[in-house]
Tab-separated table of C-alpha atoms in Angstrom:
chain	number	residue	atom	x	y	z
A	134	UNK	CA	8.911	22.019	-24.149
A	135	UNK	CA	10.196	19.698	-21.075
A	136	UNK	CA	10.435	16.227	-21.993
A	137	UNK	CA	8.911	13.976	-19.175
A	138	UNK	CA	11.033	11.358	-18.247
A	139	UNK	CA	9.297	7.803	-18.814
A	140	UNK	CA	9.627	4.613	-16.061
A	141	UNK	CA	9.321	1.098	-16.315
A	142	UNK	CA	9.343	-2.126	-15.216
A	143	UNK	CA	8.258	-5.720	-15.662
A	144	UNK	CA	7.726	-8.611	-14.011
A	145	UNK	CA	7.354	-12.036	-14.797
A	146	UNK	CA	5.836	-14.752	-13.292
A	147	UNK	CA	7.321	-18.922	-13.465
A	148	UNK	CA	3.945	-19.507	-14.466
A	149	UNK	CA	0.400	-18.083	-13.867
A	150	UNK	CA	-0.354	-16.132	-10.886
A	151	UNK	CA	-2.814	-15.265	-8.833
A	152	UNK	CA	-1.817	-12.166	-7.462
A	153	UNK	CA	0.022	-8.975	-9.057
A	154	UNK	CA	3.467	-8.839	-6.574
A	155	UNK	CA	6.150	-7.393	-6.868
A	156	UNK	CA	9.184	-5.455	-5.077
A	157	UNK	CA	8.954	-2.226	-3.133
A	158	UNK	CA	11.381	-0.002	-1.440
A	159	UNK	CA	10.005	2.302	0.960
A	160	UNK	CA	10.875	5.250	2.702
A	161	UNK	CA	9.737	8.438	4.694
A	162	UNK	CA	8.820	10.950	2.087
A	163	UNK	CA	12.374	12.785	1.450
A	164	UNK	CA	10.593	16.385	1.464
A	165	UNK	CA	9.681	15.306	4.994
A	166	UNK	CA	12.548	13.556	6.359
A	167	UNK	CA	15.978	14.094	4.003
A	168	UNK	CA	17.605	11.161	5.080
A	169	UNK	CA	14.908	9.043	5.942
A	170	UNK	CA	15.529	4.982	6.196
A	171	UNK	CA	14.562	2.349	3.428
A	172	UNK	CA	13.587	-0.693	3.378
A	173	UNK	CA	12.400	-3.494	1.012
A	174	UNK	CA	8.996	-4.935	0.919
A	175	UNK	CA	6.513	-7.036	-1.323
A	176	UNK	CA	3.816	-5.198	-2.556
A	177	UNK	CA	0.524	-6.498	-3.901
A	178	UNK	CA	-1.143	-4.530	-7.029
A	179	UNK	CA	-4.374	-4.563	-6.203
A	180	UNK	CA	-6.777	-2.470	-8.725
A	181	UNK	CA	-9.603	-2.485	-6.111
A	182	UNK	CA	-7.825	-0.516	-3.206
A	183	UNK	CA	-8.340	2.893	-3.997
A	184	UNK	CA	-5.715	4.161	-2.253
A	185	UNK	CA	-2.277	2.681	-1.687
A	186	UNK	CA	-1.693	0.843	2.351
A	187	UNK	CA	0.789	0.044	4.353
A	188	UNK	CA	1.115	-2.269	7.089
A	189	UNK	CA	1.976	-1.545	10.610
A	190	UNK	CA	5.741	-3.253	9.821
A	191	UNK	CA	6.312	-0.755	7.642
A	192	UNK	CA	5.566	1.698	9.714
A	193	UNK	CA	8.027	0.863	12.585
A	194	UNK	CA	11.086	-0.155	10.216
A	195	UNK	CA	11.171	3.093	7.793
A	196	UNK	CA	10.545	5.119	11.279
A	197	UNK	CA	6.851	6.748	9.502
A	198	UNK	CA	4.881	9.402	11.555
A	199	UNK	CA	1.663	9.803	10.561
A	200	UNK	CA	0.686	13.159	8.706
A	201	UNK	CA	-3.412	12.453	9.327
A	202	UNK	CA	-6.192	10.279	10.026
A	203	UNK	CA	-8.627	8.999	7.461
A	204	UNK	CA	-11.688	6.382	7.545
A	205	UNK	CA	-11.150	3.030	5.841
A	206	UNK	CA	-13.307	1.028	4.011
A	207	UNK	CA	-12.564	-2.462	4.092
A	208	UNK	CA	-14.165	-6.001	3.764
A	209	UNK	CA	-14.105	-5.887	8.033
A	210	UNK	CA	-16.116	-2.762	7.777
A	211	UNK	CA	-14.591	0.809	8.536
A	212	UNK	CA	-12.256	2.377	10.880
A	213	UNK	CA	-10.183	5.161	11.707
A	214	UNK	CA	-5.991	4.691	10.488
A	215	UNK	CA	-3.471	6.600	10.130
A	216	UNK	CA	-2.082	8.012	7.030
A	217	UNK	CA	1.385	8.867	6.270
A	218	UNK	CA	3.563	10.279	3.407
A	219	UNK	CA	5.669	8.139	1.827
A	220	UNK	CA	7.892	7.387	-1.387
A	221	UNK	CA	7.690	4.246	-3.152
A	222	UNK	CA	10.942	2.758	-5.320
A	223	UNK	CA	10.076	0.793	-7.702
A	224	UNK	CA	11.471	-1.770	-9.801
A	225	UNK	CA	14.220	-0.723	-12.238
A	226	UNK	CA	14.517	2.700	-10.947
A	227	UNK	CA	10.767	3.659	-11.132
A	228	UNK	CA	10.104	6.485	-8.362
A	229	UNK	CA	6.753	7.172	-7.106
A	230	UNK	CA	6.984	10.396	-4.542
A	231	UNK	CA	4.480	11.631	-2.065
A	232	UNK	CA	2.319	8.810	-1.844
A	233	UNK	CA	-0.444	9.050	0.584
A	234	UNK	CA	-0.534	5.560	2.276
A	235	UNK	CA	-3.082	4.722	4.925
A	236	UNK	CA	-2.456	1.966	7.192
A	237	UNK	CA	-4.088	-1.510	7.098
A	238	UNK	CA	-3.723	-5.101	8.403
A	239	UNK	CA	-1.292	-7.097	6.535
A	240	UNK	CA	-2.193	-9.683	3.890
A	241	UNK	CA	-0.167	-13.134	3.781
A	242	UNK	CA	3.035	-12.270	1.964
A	243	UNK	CA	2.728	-8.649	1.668
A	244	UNK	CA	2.997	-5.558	3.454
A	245	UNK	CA	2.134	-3.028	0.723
A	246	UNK	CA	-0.939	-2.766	-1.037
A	247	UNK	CA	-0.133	-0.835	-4.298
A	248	UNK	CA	-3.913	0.961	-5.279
A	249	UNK	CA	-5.369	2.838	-7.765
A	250	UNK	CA	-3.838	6.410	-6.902
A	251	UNK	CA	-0.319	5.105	-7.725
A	252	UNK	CA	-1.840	2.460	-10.498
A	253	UNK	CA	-3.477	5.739	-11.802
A	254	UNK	CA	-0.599	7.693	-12.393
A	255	UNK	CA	1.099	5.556	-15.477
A	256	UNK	CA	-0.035	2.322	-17.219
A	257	UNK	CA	-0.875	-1.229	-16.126
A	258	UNK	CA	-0.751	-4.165	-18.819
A	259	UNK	CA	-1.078	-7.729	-17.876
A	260	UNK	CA	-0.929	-11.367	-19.777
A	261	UNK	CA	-0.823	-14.442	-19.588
A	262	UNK	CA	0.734	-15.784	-23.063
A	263	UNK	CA	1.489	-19.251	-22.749
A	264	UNK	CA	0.364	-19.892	-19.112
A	265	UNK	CA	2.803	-17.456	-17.464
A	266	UNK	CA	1.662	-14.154	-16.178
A	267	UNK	CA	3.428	-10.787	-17.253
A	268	UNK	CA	2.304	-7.580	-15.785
A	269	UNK	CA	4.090	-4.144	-17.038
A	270	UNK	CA	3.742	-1.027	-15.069
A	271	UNK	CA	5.104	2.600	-16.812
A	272	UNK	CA	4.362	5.866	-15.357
A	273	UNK	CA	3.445	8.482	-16.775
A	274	UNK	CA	0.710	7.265	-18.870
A	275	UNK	CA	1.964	7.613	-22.660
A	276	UNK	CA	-0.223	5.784	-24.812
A	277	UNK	CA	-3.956	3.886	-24.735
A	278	UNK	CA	-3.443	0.214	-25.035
A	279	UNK	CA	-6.268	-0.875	-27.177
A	280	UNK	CA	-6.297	-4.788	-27.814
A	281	UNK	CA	-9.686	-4.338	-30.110
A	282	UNK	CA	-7.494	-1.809	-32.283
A	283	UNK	CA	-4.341	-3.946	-32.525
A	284	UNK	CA	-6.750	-6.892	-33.750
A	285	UNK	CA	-8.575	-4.344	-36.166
A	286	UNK	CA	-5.258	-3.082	-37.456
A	287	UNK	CA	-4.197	-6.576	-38.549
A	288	UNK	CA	-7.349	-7.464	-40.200
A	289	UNK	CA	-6.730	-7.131	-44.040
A	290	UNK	CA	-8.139	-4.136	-46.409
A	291	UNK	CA	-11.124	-5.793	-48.235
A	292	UNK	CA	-9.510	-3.594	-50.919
A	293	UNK	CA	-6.374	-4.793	-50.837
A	294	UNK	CA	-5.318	-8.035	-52.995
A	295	UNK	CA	-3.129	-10.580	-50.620
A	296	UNK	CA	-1.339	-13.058	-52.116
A	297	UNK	CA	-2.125	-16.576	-51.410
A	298	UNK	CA	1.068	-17.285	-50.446
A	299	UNK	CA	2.064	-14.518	-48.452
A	300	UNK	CA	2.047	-14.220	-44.564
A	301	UNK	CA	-1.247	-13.776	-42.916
A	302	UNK	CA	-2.171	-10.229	-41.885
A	303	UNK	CA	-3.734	-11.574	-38.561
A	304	UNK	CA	-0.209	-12.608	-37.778
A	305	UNK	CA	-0.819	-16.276	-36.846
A	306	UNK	CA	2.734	-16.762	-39.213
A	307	UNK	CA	0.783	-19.248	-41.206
A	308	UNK	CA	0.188	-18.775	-45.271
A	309	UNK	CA	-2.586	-16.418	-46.022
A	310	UNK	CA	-4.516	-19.188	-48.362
A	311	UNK	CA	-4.112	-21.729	-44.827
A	312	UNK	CA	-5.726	-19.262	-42.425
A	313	UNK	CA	-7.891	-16.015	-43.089
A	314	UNK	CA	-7.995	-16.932	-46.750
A	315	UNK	CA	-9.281	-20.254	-46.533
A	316	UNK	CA	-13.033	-18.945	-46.742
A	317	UNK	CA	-12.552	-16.301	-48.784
């Protein structure tokens, strides 16, 4: 059995934000062009786009030739762009290859938009514990984060006798008799 190697990264925000942004490298996809230049860009990671976009900056500074045409669909309606092949570098080493990237009009502050084919390929967690935004990104996908099963999971066994004393299994860190067992 291979083992699959697992990537990460994390960002936080200063405090909450309004947009998912973080750092990109880019490049001509190496199977294409061996040496091809990089550069560094901000990337938006936006869960609507379907497919990952580029703007026309990137395009002239990593040197891209287009590999097709495709129609996009955008709030402006749709038109014909080009598409090239590229490979995205990640924070903290994470290395997304052979990305299909179609070109678009830049937003304010960004020249990527990261979509739901590279989103797609690992696991996206965000929050916003005490007013600062934290969004984790790991690829491949390993594991099904299920917030309704974490809360289940620390719900006591109506079986099992908890001390009045002892922490509370929700996890608050208060005393059992001050929090869930108050009613009970």
């Amino acid at each position: 059995m291979v083992k699959q190697q697992i990537s990460a990264f994390t960002y936080k925000a200063v405090g909450r934000a309004n947009v998912l942004l973080s750092d990109v490298i880019v490049s001509a996809h190496k199977e294409l062009v061996p040496n091809a230049v990089q550069r560094s860009f901000k990337a938006i990671w936006d869960t609507g786009a379907t497919n990952t976009a580029i703007s026309e900056r990137v395009v002239k500074q990593c040197n891209l030739v287009p590999i097709a045409k495709a129609t996009s669909n955008t709030a402006n309606g749709q038109r014909i762009v080009n598409v090239y092949l590229i490979d995205l570098y990640l924070p903290n080493n994470v290395i997304i290859g052979g990305v299909k990237a179609t070109e678009f009009t830049a937003v304010e502050g960004s020249d990527l938009l990261i979509g739901m084919d590279v989103i797609g390929m690992g696991d996206l967690a965000i929050s916003n514990f005490e007013g600062k935004t934290c969004f984790s990104f790991r690829v491949p996908s390993i594991a099904c984060t299920d917030y309704v099963q974490q809360i289940n999971a620390r719900k006591p066994n109506v079986n099992q006798k908890i001390g009045r004393n002892t922490p509370c299994p929700c996890g608050s860190g208060k005393k059992y008799k001050n929090c869930c067992g108050r009613n009970a």
